Coordinates of C-alpha atoms and ligand atoms in Angstrom, one line a residue:
X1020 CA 0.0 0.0 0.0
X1021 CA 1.4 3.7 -1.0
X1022 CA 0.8 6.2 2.3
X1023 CA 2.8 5.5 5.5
X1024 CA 1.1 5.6 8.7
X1025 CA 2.2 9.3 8.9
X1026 CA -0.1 10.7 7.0
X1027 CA -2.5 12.7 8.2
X1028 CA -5.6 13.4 6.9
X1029 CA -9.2 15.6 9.2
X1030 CA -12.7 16.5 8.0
X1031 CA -15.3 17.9 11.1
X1032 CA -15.1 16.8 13.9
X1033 CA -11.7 14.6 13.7
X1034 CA -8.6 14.3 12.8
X1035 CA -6.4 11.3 11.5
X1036 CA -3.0 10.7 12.6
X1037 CA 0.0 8.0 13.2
X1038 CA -0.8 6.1 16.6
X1039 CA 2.2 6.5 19.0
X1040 CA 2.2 4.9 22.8
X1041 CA 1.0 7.7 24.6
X1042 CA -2.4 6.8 23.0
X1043 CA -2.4 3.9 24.9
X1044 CA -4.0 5.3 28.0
X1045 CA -6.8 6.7 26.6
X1046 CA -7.4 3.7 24.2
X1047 CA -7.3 1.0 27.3
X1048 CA -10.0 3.6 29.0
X1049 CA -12.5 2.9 26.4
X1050 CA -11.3 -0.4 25.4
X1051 CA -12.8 -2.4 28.4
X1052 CA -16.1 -0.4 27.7
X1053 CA -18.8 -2.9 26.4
X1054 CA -20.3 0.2 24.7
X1055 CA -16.8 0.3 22.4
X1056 CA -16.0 -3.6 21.8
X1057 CA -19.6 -5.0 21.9
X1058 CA -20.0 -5.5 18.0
X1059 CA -15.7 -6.0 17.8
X1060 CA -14.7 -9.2 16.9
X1061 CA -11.8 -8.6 19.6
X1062 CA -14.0 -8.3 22.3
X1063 CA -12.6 -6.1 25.1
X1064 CA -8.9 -5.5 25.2
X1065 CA -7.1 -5.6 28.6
X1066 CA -4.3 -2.6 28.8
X1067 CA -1.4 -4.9 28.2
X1068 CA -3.6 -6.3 24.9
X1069 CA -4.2 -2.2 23.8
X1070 CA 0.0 -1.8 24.4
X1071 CA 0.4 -5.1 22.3
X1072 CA -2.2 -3.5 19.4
X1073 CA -0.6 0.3 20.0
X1074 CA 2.5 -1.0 19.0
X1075 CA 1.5 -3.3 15.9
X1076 CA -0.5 -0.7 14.8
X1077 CA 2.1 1.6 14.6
X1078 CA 4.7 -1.2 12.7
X1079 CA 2.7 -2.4 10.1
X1080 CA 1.2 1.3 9.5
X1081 CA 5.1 2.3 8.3
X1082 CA 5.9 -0.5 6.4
X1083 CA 6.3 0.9 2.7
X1084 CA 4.3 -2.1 1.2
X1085 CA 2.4 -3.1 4.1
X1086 CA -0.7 -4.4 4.1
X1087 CA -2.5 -2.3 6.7
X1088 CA -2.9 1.4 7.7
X1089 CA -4.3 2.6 11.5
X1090 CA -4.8 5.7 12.2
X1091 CA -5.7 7.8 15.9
X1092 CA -8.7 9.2 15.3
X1093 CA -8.6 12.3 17.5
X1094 CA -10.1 15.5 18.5
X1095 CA -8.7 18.3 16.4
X1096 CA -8.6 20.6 19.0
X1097 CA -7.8 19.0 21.7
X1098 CA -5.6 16.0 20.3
X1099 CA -7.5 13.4 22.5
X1100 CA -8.1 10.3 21.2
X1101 CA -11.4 9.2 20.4
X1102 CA -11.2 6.6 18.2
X1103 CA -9.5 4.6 15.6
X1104 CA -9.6 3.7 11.6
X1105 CA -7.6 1.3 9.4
X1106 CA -7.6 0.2 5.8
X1107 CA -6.0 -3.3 5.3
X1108 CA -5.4 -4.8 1.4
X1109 CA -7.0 -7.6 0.8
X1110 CA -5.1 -10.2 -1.6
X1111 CA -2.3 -8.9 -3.7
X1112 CA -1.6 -4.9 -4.3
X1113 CA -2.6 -5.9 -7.8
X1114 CA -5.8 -6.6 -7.0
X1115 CA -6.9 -3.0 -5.6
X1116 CA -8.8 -4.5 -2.7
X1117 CA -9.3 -3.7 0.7
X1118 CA -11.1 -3.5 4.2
X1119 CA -11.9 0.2 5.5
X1120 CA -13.0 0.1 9.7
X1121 CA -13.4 2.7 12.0
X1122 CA -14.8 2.7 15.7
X1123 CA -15.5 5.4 18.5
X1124 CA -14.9 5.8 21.7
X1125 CA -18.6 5.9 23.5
X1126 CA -18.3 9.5 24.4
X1127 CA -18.1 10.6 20.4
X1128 CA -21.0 7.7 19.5
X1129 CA -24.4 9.1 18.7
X1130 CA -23.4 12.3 17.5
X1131 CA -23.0 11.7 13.7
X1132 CA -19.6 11.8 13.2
X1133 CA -19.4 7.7 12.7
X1134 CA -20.8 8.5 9.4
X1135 CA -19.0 11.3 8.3
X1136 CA -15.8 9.3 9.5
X1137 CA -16.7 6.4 7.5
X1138 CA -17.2 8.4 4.6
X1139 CA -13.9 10.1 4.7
X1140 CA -11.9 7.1 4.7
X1141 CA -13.9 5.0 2.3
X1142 CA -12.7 8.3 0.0
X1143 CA -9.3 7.5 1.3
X1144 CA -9.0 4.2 0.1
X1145 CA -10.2 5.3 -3.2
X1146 CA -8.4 8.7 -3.6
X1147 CA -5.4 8.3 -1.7
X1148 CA -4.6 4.4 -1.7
X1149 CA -5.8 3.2 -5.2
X1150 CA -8.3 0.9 -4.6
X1151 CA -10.7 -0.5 -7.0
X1152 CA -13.2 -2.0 -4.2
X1153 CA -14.0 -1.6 -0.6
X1154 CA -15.5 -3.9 1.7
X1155 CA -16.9 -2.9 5.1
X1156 CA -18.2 -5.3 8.3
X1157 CA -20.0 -5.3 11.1
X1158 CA -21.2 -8.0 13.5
X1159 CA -24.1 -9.3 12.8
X1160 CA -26.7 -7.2 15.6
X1161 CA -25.1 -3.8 14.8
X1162 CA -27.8 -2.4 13.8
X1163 CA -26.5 1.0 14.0
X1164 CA -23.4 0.0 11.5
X1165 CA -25.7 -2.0 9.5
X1166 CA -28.3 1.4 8.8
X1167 CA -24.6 3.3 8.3
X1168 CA -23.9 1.5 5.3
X1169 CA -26.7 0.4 4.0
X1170 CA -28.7 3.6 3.7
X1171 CA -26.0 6.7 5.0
X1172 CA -23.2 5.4 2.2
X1173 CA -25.4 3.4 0.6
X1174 CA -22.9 0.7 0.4
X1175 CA -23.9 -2.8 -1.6
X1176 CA -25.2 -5.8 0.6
X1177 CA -22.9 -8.6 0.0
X1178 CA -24.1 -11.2 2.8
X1179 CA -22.8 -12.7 5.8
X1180 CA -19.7 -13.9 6.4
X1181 CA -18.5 -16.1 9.3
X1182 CA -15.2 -15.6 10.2
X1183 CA -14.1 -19.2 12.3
X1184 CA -10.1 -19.5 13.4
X1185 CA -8.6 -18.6 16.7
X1186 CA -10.1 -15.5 17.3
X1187 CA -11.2 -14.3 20.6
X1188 CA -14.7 -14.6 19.6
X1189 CA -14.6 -16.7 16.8
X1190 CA -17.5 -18.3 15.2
X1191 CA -18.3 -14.6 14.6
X1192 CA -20.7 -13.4 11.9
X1193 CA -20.4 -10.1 10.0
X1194 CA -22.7 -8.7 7.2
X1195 CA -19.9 -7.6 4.5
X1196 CA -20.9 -4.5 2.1
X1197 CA -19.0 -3.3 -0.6
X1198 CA -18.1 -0.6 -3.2
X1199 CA -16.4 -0.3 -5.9
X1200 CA -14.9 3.0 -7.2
X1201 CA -17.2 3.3 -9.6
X1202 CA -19.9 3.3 -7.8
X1203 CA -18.5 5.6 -5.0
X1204 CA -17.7 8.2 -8.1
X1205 CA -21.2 8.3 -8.7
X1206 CA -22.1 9.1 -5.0
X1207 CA -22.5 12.2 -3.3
X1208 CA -21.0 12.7 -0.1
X1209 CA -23.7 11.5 2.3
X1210 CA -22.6 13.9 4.8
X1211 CA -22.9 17.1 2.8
X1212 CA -26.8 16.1 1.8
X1213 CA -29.5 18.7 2.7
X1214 CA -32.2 17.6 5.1
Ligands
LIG1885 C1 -20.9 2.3 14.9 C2 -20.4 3.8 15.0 C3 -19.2 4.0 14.0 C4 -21.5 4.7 14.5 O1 -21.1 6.1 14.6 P1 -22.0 7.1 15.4 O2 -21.3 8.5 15.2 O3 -22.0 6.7 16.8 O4 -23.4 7.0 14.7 P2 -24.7 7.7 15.2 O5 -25.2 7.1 16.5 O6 -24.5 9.2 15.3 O7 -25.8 7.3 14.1 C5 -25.6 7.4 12.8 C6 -26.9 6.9 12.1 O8 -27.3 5.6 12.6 C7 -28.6 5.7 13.1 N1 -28.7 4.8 14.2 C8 -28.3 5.0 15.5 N2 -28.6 3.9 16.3 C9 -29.2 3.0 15.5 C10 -29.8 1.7 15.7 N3 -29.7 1.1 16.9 N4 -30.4 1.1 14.7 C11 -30.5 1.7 13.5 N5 -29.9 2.9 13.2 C12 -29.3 3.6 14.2 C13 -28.8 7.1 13.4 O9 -30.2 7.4 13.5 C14 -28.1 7.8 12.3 O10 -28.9 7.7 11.1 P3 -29.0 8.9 10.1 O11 -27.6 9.2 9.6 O12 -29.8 8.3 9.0 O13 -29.6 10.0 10.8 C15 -20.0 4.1 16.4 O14 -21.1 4.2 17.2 C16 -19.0 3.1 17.0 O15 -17.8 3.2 16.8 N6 -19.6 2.2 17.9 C17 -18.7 1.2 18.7 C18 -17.9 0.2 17.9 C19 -18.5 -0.2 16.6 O16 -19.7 -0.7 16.6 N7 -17.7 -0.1 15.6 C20 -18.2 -0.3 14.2 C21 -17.7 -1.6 13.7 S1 -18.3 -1.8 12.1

């Protein structure tokens, strides 16, 4: 993937950046939260196990070909963290394919920026990465997720998808959407709509 972790990128309301270990605090805080890792196929994350991700995170976001981007998501003013976002190729570089995620912490939920955030690195991974397709998750009772990108984005319904392994939480099903740059081209930003 072109981009290192150090690029930054902010729209209203956030702001993208590299994660580095002082993040780890505020990420542990809302971590064991059942409001943040309810619908995460991780499930809740001890502070050791947010250290352990923190520093992943920030290895595999710099590696010039890597196969995965995170990002802080933080408060532009304030540069406290409350939340985070990744893009991760899927399959060869060739094949222009790839996850976008994001999550909040449960004091920025329910205030519309999920969508706006969503939006913003969906355009990301088309603009800025050079993908041809996205696909997006969510567990299977997210309900909130599920409305997100079905009818904010209007992202395309692909199924469910059971992810087995030796995941934490594994059986775990996950409605997958998708869309290709095409398509996005032909959207407007769902965020910038009137009424
Ligand atoms: C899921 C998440 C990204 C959503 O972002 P958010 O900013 O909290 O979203 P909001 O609550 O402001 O709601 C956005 C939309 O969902 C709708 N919504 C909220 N709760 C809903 C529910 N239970 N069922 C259906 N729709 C719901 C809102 O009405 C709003 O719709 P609109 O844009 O048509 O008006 C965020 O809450 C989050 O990170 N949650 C915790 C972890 C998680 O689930 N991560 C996502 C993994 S896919």
């Amino acid at each position: 993937m072109c981009a290192s972790g150090a690029f930054f990128a902010e729209g209203p309301g956030y702001r993208l950046r590299a994660f580095t270990l002082d993040d780890v605090p505020a990420l542990a805080a809302f971590s064991e939260d059942e409001n943040y890792w309810r619908f995460l196929s991780h499930g809740p994350r001890s502070p050791e196990q947010v250290h352990s991700f923190i520093e992943t995170a920030m290895k595999t976001s710099q590696i010039p070909d890597g196969k995965e981007r995170w990002w802080a998501v933080v408060d532009p003013h304030a540069d406290v963290l409350i939340g985070t976002a990744n893009l991760k190729q899927i399959g060869d570089a060739e094949d222009c394919f790839g996850s976008v995620g994001c999550s909040l912490a449960p004091t920025s939920q329910g205030r519309g920026l999920g969508p706006i955030l969503g939006w913003d690195v969906i355009a990301l991974a088309f603009d800025r990465f050079g993908f041809g397709k996205v696909e997006c998750t969510c567990a299977e009772h997210n309900e909130r997720s599920v409305h997100i990108m079905r009818h904010t984005v209007g992202l395309t319904y692909e199924g469910i998808r059971v992810t087995v392994g030796d995941g934490p939480r594994n059986p775990w099903p996950v409605h997958v959407f998708s869309l290709t740059e095409n398509e996005f081209r032909t959207k407007q930003n769902p965020t910038d709509r009137e009424g």
